[in-house]
mmCIF file of C-alpha atoms in Angstrom:
data_model
loop_
_atom_site.group_PDB
_atom_site.id
_atom_site.type_symbol
_atom_site.label_atom_id
_atom_site.label_comp_id
_atom_site.label_asym_id
_atom_site.label_seq_id
_atom_site.Cartn_x
_atom_site.Cartn_y
_atom_site.Cartn_z
ATOM 1 C CA MET A 1 5.847 -23.039 -16.773
ATOM 2 C CA ARG A 2 3.569 -21.504 -13.901
ATOM 3 C CA ARG A 3 2.017 -23.308 -12.250
ATOM 4 C CA ALA A 4 -2.080 -23.172 -11.801
ATOM 5 C CA PRO A 5 -3.302 -21.887 -8.760
ATOM 6 C CA PHE A 6 -4.646 -24.818 -6.072
ATOM 7 C CA PRO A 7 -8.157 -24.973 -6.753
ATOM 8 C CA LEU A 8 -9.163 -24.978 -3.134
ATOM 9 C CA MET A 9 -7.686 -21.435 -3.012
ATOM 10 C CA VAL A 10 -9.259 -20.208 -5.967
ATOM 11 C CA PHE A 11 -12.572 -22.034 -4.778
ATOM 12 C CA LEU A 12 -11.711 -20.073 -1.548
ATOM 13 C CA PHE A 13 -11.276 -16.316 -2.874
ATOM 14 C CA ARG A 14 -14.251 -16.966 -5.587
ATOM 15 C CA LEU A 15 -16.314 -17.755 -2.479
ATOM 16 C CA LEU A 16 -15.241 -14.677 -0.493
ATOM 17 C CA SER A 17 -15.851 -12.426 -3.510
ATOM 18 C CA ALA A 18 -19.264 -13.039 -3.558
ATOM 19 C CA LEU A 19 -20.035 -12.086 -0.061
ATOM 20 C CA PRO A 20 -21.417 -8.585 0.770
ATOM 21 C CA LEU A 21 -18.371 -6.181 1.654
ATOM 22 C CA SER A 22 -19.887 -5.849 5.129
ATOM 23 C CA TRP A 23 -19.788 -9.649 5.912
ATOM 24 C CA LEU A 24 -16.243 -9.631 4.603
ATOM 25 C CA HIS A 25 -15.110 -6.792 6.763
ATOM 26 C CA GLY A 26 -16.809 -8.454 9.773
ATOM 27 C CA LEU A 27 -14.843 -11.776 9.438
ATOM 28 C CA GLY A 28 -11.719 -9.820 8.684
ATOM 29 C CA ALA A 29 -12.392 -7.509 11.912
ATOM 30 C CA LEU A 30 -12.857 -11.003 14.239
ATOM 31 C CA ALA A 31 -9.852 -12.709 12.245
ATOM 32 C CA GLY A 32 -7.627 -9.877 13.191
ATOM 33 C CA ARG A 33 -8.723 -9.680 16.353
ATOM 34 C CA LEU A 34 -8.104 -13.230 17.120
ATOM 35 C CA ALA A 35 -4.553 -12.699 15.809
ATOM 36 C CA TYR A 36 -4.087 -10.195 17.972
ATOM 37 C CA LEU A 37 -5.076 -12.651 20.975
ATOM 38 C CA LEU A 38 -3.297 -15.281 20.047
ATOM 39 C CA SER A 39 0.251 -14.304 18.480
ATOM 40 C CA ALA A 40 2.273 -12.703 21.348
ATOM 41 C CA ARG A 41 4.976 -12.229 18.190
ATOM 42 C CA TYR A 42 2.688 -10.227 16.302
ATOM 43 C CA ARG A 43 0.890 -8.307 19.155
ATOM 44 C CA ARG A 44 4.528 -7.307 20.463
ATOM 45 C CA LEU A 45 5.292 -5.832 16.888
ATOM 46 C CA LEU A 46 2.039 -3.863 16.354
ATOM 47 C CA ARG A 47 2.205 -2.343 19.967
ATOM 48 C CA GLN A 48 5.666 -1.671 19.557
ATOM 49 C CA ASN A 49 5.060 0.138 16.194
ATOM 50 C CA LEU A 50 2.922 2.537 17.588
ATOM 51 C CA ALA A 51 4.429 2.905 20.673
ATOM 52 C CA GLN A 52 7.414 4.292 18.549
ATOM 53 C CA ALA A 53 4.996 6.020 16.463
ATOM 54 C CA GLY A 54 3.564 8.162 19.289
ATOM 55 C CA LEU A 55 0.326 7.005 18.581
ATOM 56 C CA GLU A 56 -0.381 3.908 21.557
ATOM 57 C CA ALA A 57 -3.472 4.746 22.931
ATOM 58 C CA PRO A 58 -5.798 2.133 24.836
ATOM 59 C CA GLY A 59 -7.767 0.120 22.680
ATOM 60 C CA ARG A 60 -6.020 1.586 19.083
ATOM 61 C CA ALA A 61 -3.983 -1.761 18.807
ATOM 62 C CA PRO A 62 -6.677 -4.268 19.102
ATOM 63 C CA LEU A 63 -8.608 -1.844 16.534
ATOM 64 C CA ALA A 64 -5.611 -1.276 14.249
ATOM 65 C CA ALA A 65 -5.508 -5.420 14.187
ATOM 66 C CA ALA A 66 -9.162 -5.640 13.099
ATOM 67 C CA GLN A 67 -8.388 -2.552 10.285
ATOM 68 C CA ALA A 68 -5.711 -5.097 9.302
ATOM 69 C CA GLY A 69 -8.025 -7.970 8.920
ATOM 70 C CA ARG A 70 -10.275 -5.942 7.043
ATOM 71 C CA ALA A 71 -8.033 -5.238 4.427
ATOM 72 C CA LEU A 72 -7.014 -8.711 4.015
ATOM 73 C CA PHE A 73 -10.475 -10.137 3.874
ATOM 74 C CA GLU A 74 -11.843 -7.123 1.411
ATOM 75 C CA LEU A 75 -8.951 -8.448 -1.424
ATOM 76 C CA PRO A 76 -11.080 -11.144 -2.978
ATOM 77 C CA LYS A 77 -13.973 -8.906 -3.726
ATOM 78 C CA LEU A 78 -11.409 -6.069 -4.824
ATOM 79 C CA TRP A 79 -9.256 -8.834 -7.017
ATOM 80 C CA LEU A 80 -12.558 -10.676 -8.357
ATOM 81 C CA ARG A 81 -15.151 -8.626 -8.849
ATOM 82 C CA PRO A 82 -15.993 -6.367 -12.383
ATOM 83 C CA GLN A 83 -13.485 -2.907 -12.156
ATOM 84 C CA THR A 84 -16.232 -1.219 -12.402
ATOM 85 C CA GLU A 85 -18.226 -2.871 -9.392
ATOM 86 C CA VAL A 86 -15.001 -2.094 -7.645
ATOM 87 C CA VAL A 87 -14.280 1.406 -8.073
ATOM 88 C CA ALA A 88 -18.225 2.325 -7.161
ATOM 89 C CA ARG A 89 -17.039 1.630 -3.660
ATOM 90 C CA VAL A 90 -15.144 4.842 -3.635
ATOM 91 C CA VAL A 91 -18.103 6.676 -2.572
ATOM 92 C CA GLU A 92 -16.182 10.105 -2.106
ATOM 93 C CA VAL A 93 -13.147 11.397 -3.199
ATOM 94 C CA SER A 94 -11.012 14.636 -2.172
ATOM 95 C CA GLY A 95 -8.185 16.297 -4.149
ATOM 96 C CA TRP A 96 -9.460 14.937 -7.533
ATOM 97 C CA GLU A 97 -8.512 18.212 -8.361
ATOM 98 C CA LEU A 98 -4.823 17.989 -8.285
ATOM 99 C CA VAL A 99 -5.053 15.041 -10.739
ATOM 100 C CA GLU A 100 -7.009 17.244 -13.141
ATOM 101 C CA GLY A 101 -4.305 19.961 -13.129
ATOM 102 C CA ALA A 102 -1.499 17.151 -13.430
ATOM 103 C CA TRP A 103 -3.813 16.139 -16.662
ATOM 104 C CA ALA A 104 -4.013 19.638 -18.021
ATOM 105 C CA ALA A 105 -0.306 20.629 -17.503
ATOM 106 C CA GLY A 106 0.455 17.347 -19.540
ATOM 107 C CA LYS A 107 2.682 16.357 -16.339
ATOM 108 C CA GLY A 108 3.295 12.576 -15.189
ATOM 109 C CA LEU A 109 1.514 11.451 -11.888
ATOM 110 C CA LEU A 110 3.123 9.745 -8.879
ATOM 111 C CA PHE A 111 0.935 8.451 -6.154
ATOM 112 C CA LEU A 112 2.112 7.203 -3.167
ATOM 113 C CA THR A 113 0.140 5.032 -1.286
ATOM 114 C CA PRO A 114 1.299 3.920 1.690
ATOM 115 C CA HIS A 115 -0.279 0.847 3.726
ATOM 116 C CA LEU A 116 -2.807 2.917 4.855
ATOM 117 C CA GLY A 117 -6.546 2.218 4.347
ATOM 118 C CA CYS A 118 -7.350 0.205 1.234
ATOM 119 C CA PHE A 119 -4.181 0.743 -0.457
ATOM 120 C CA GLU A 120 -5.229 -1.746 -3.483
ATOM 121 C CA ILE A 121 -8.599 0.155 -4.624
ATOM 122 C CA THR A 122 -6.622 3.669 -5.152
ATOM 123 C CA ALA A 123 -4.893 2.389 -8.320
ATOM 124 C CA GLN A 124 -8.065 0.797 -9.504
ATOM 125 C CA TYR A 125 -9.893 3.979 -9.078
ATOM 126 C CA TYR A 126 -7.537 6.364 -11.145
ATOM 127 C CA ALA A 127 -6.918 2.983 -13.977
ATOM 128 C CA ALA A 128 -10.578 3.585 -14.244
ATOM 129 C CA HIS A 129 -10.359 6.812 -15.971
ATOM 130 C CA ARG A 130 -6.721 6.420 -17.327
ATOM 131 C CA PRO A 131 -3.620 4.178 -17.861
ATOM 132 C CA MET A 132 -1.499 3.754 -14.379
ATOM 133 C CA THR A 133 1.620 1.656 -14.029
ATOM 134 C CA VAL A 134 2.224 0.130 -10.557
ATOM 135 C CA LEU A 135 5.470 -1.460 -8.964
ATOM 136 C CA TYR A 136 4.443 -5.088 -8.569
ATOM 137 C CA ARG A 137 6.373 -7.584 -6.133
ATOM 138 C CA ARG A 138 5.541 -11.052 -6.941
ATOM 139 C CA PRO A 139 3.951 -12.615 -3.919
ATOM 140 C CA LYS A 140 5.826 -15.679 -2.539
ATOM 141 C CA ARG A 141 2.857 -17.697 -2.645
ATOM 142 C CA ASP A 142 2.760 -18.712 -6.209
ATOM 143 C CA ALA A 143 -0.868 -19.676 -6.046
ATOM 144 C CA LEU A 144 -1.443 -16.089 -5.492
ATOM 145 C CA ALA A 145 0.129 -14.329 -8.470
ATOM 146 C CA PRO A 146 -3.155 -15.302 -11.034
ATOM 147 C CA LEU A 147 -5.615 -14.396 -8.670
ATOM 148 C CA ILE A 148 -4.103 -10.963 -8.433
ATOM 149 C CA GLU A 149 -2.950 -10.465 -12.071
ATOM 150 C CA GLN A 150 -6.111 -11.234 -13.236
ATOM 151 C CA GLY A 151 -7.899 -8.393 -11.015
ATOM 152 C CA ARG A 152 -6.695 -5.650 -13.167
ATOM 153 C CA GLY A 153 -8.212 -3.761 -15.311
ATOM 154 C CA ALA A 154 -6.777 -2.866 -19.345
ATOM 155 C CA ASN A 155 -5.763 0.299 -18.060
ATOM 156 C CA LEU A 156 -3.752 -0.912 -14.936
ATOM 157 C CA LYS A 157 -0.210 -2.269 -15.566
ATOM 158 C CA LEU A 158 1.835 -4.388 -13.638
ATOM 159 C CA ALA A 159 5.665 -3.451 -13.146
ATOM 160 C CA PRO A 160 8.136 -5.799 -12.275
ATOM 161 C CA ALA A 161 10.315 -5.012 -9.277
ATOM 162 C CA ASP A 162 13.392 -4.890 -10.967
ATOM 163 C CA LEU A 163 15.527 -2.800 -13.567
ATOM 164 C CA SER A 164 13.295 -3.650 -16.438
ATOM 165 C CA GLY A 165 10.177 -2.456 -14.407
ATOM 166 C CA VAL A 166 11.988 0.337 -13.062
ATOM 167 C CA ARG A 167 12.250 1.876 -16.905
ATOM 168 C CA SER A 168 8.938 1.040 -17.583
ATOM 169 C CA LEU A 169 7.590 3.268 -14.479
ATOM 170 C CA ILE A 170 9.899 6.061 -15.432
ATOM 171 C CA ARG A 171 8.903 5.824 -19.140
ATOM 172 C CA ALA A 172 5.175 5.983 -18.330
ATOM 173 C CA LEU A 173 6.217 9.111 -16.547
ATOM 174 C CA ARG A 174 7.338 10.662 -19.391
ATOM 175 C CA GLN A 175 4.711 10.001 -21.524
ATOM 176 C CA GLY A 176 2.367 11.495 -19.346
ATOM 177 C CA GLU A 177 0.722 8.643 -17.820
ATOM 178 C CA ALA A 178 0.461 7.756 -13.835
ATOM 179 C CA VAL A 179 2.878 5.657 -12.010
ATOM 180 C CA GLY A 180 1.541 4.111 -8.425
ATOM 181 C CA MET A 181 3.485 2.470 -5.572
ATOM 182 C CA LEU A 182 3.923 1.411 -1.660
ATOM 183 C CA PRO A 183 6.404 4.034 -0.902
ATOM 184 C CA ASP A 184 7.031 2.541 2.892
ATOM 185 C CA GLN A 185 7.760 -0.800 1.461
ATOM 186 C CA VAL A 186 11.114 -2.057 2.556
ATOM 187 C CA PRO A 187 13.353 -2.272 -0.574
ATOM 188 C CA GLY A 188 15.892 -4.930 -1.765
ATOM 189 C CA SER A 189 19.434 -4.482 -0.722
ATOM 190 C CA GLY A 190 20.967 -1.481 -2.158
ATOM 191 C CA GLU A 191 17.952 0.214 -3.475
ATOM 192 C CA GLY A 192 17.481 2.085 0.003
ATOM 193 C CA VAL A 193 19.040 4.232 2.647
ATOM 194 C CA TRP A 194 18.659 4.280 6.536
ATOM 195 C CA VAL A 195 16.812 7.159 7.518
ATOM 196 C CA PRO A 196 14.306 8.026 10.184
ATOM 197 C CA PHE A 197 10.213 6.811 10.242
ATOM 198 C CA PHE A 198 8.735 7.935 13.397
ATOM 199 C CA GLY A 199 12.291 8.632 15.278
ATOM 200 C CA ARG A 200 13.739 4.975 13.969
ATOM 201 C CA PRO A 201 15.967 4.180 11.511
ATOM 202 C CA ALA A 202 14.275 2.460 8.931
ATOM 203 C CA TYR A 203 15.223 0.845 5.846
ATOM 204 C CA THR A 204 13.654 3.546 2.742
ATOM 205 C CA MET A 205 13.636 3.261 -0.692
ATOM 206 C CA THR A 206 14.985 6.128 -3.005
ATOM 207 C CA LEU A 207 13.120 5.043 -6.075
ATOM 208 C CA ALA A 208 10.262 7.125 -5.207
ATOM 209 C CA SER A 209 12.246 10.484 -5.521
ATOM 210 C CA ARG A 210 14.184 9.118 -8.764
ATOM 211 C CA LEU A 211 11.084 8.806 -10.245
ATOM 212 C CA ALA A 212 10.023 12.388 -8.880
ATOM 213 C CA ASP A 213 13.153 13.821 -10.526
ATOM 214 C CA THR A 214 11.510 13.240 -13.695
ATOM 215 C CA GLY A 215 9.349 16.262 -13.309
ATOM 216 C CA ALA A 216 6.102 14.338 -12.334
ATOM 217 C CA THR A 217 3.169 15.600 -10.129
ATOM 218 C CA VAL A 218 3.500 14.039 -6.646
ATOM 219 C CA LEU A 219 0.626 13.177 -4.871
ATOM 220 C CA LEU A 220 0.173 11.384 -1.331
ATOM 221 C CA ALA A 221 -2.682 8.904 -2.013
ATOM 222 C CA TYR A 222 -4.736 6.605 0.602
ATOM 223 C CA ALA A 223 -8.520 5.187 0.471
ATOM 224 C CA GLU A 224 -10.167 5.349 4.264
ATOM 225 C CA ARG A 225 -12.442 2.507 5.164
ATOM 226 C CA LEU A 226 -15.741 3.868 6.230
ATOM 227 C CA PRO A 227 -17.429 2.583 8.866
ATOM 228 C CA GLY A 228 -20.637 0.207 8.185
ATOM 229 C CA ALA A 229 -18.825 -1.038 4.718
ATOM 230 C CA ARG A 230 -20.310 1.887 3.119
ATOM 231 C CA GLY A 231 -17.387 2.418 0.698
ATOM 232 C CA TYR A 232 -14.412 4.280 0.785
ATOM 233 C CA HIS A 233 -13.097 7.990 1.083
ATOM 234 C CA LEU A 234 -10.176 8.610 -1.444
ATOM 235 C CA LYS A 235 -7.584 11.656 -0.145
ATOM 236 C CA LEU A 236 -5.314 12.825 -2.243
ATOM 237 C CA PHE A 237 -2.936 15.623 -0.991
ATOM 238 C CA PRO A 238 0.196 17.451 -2.562
ATOM 239 C CA LEU A 239 3.864 16.789 -1.437
ATOM 240 C CA LEU A 240 3.857 20.090 0.814
ATOM 241 C CA ALA A 241 7.660 20.309 0.351
ATOM 242 C CA PRO A 242 9.869 19.387 -2.464
ATOM 243 C CA LEU A 243 12.242 16.347 -2.306
ATOM 244 C CA GLU A 244 15.538 18.178 -2.571
ATOM 245 C CA GLY A 245 19.284 16.991 -1.647
ATOM 246 C CA ASP A 246 20.981 14.076 -1.637
ATOM 247 C CA SER A 247 19.424 10.580 -1.662
ATOM 248 C CA SER A 248 19.032 10.217 2.116
ATOM 249 C CA GLN A 249 17.263 13.863 2.479
ATOM 250 C CA LYS A 250 14.778 13.039 -0.014
ATOM 251 C CA ALA A 251 13.958 9.938 1.350
ATOM 252 C CA ALA A 252 13.797 11.636 4.800
ATOM 253 C CA ALA A 253 11.532 14.366 3.423
ATOM 254 C CA LEU A 254 9.329 11.519 2.033
ATOM 255 C CA ASN A 255 9.030 9.709 5.643
ATOM 256 C CA ARG A 256 8.414 12.806 7.158
ATOM 257 C CA ALA A 257 5.149 13.238 4.977
ATOM 258 C CA LEU A 258 4.413 9.447 5.312
ATOM 259 C CA GLU A 259 4.189 9.982 8.919
ATOM 260 C CA ASP A 260 1.872 13.270 8.885
ATOM 261 C CA LEU A 261 -0.553 10.964 6.525
ATOM 262 C CA ILE A 262 -0.472 8.176 8.707
ATOM 263 C CA ARG A 263 -1.409 10.345 11.630
ATOM 264 C CA GLN A 264 -4.885 11.209 10.014
ATOM 265 C CA CYS A 265 -6.242 7.567 9.964
ATOM 266 C CA PRO A 266 -3.372 5.792 12.292
ATOM 267 C CA GLU A 267 -5.964 2.808 13.280
ATOM 268 C CA GLN A 268 -6.116 1.993 9.215
ATOM 269 C CA TYR A 269 -2.412 1.850 8.959
ATOM 270 C CA LEU A 270 -0.725 -1.550 8.928
ATOM 271 C CA TRP A 271 1.227 -1.254 12.085
ATOM 272 C CA GLY A 272 2.199 -5.262 11.659
ATOM 273 C CA TYR A 273 4.094 -4.670 9.128
ATOM 274 C CA ASN A 274 7.649 -4.806 9.760
ATOM 275 C CA ARG A 275 8.593 -1.887 8.358
ATOM 276 C CA TYR A 276 12.201 -1.890 10.392
ATOM 277 C CA LYS A 277 13.614 -4.941 9.109
ATOM 278 C CA ARG A 278 17.281 -5.256 7.801
ATOM 279 C CA PRO A 279 16.621 -6.782 4.065
ATOM 280 C CA ARG A 280 19.698 -9.351 3.477
ATOM 281 C CA GLY A 281 22.795 -7.752 2.332
ATOM 282 C CA ALA A 282 21.944 -4.344 3.449
ATOM 283 C CA PRO A 283 24.310 -2.377 5.667
ATOM 284 C CA PRO A 284 23.403 -2.237 9.484
ATOM 285 C CA PRO A 285 21.326 1.151 10.496
ATOM 286 C CA PRO A 286 23.117 3.641 11.736
ATOM 287 C CA GLY A 287 24.576 2.641 15.435
ATOM 288 C CA GLU A 288 24.354 -1.078 14.782
ATOM 289 C CA GLY A 289 27.678 -2.855 13.912
ATOM 290 C CA ARG A 290 27.810 -5.735 11.594
#
């Protein structure tokens, strides 16, 4: 039997969800900057990842930490407020004609949304229009799962990160529906390949290219967090180069597309995420021994 969420955590999330977004972003920015100042490990990882990407600039690392804090503190409002209220915070959309084109062609839609901007709201915005299935990895903290799972509209379905979930994603695409996933999330052992990400080998999922093989329209998406808590600008882009070749070539092409997307808004990428980690049981990256 699934345990109920810890009452204090539920209370805290509900309290935060009632606060204005400007307050949440202010608190989040403060928390992010404090984490950057107080945690040498976090500070080192963030700086290393920015430097690896060639995007290190004066003051950018603390700005990125502040944005990471905003991303964390806005979650209660995105999960617990009514979907109509959440979707209304998307105040500008670019590239929606790409979605309408896929609808007109009767094709499925594969949304690839990296850890950039407010990646939580992109799926909710689409699901306010038509059904969408997202790949879902249950959080390590059991208490968070019910909070996450209840913060979805009827059109937003969760597919577990296992074989049954993959089948659900393929079925949805073949039925002309939409699927969303985080393509820069480190996959489990045996579910990825080592290919460059900003010039360094990163264990990269092969699932995205497998889903693209269904003939679905592939779109890159992210929601830029606008200054002053004015809301979000949802931006949609086509995949300019097709994912061709073997699994490694396809994964490498996807990473190149993600790099271009991240360069548009580097302060809002989650640089503190350990993108280069080696999952348990995965082979070592090229050039490293066992």
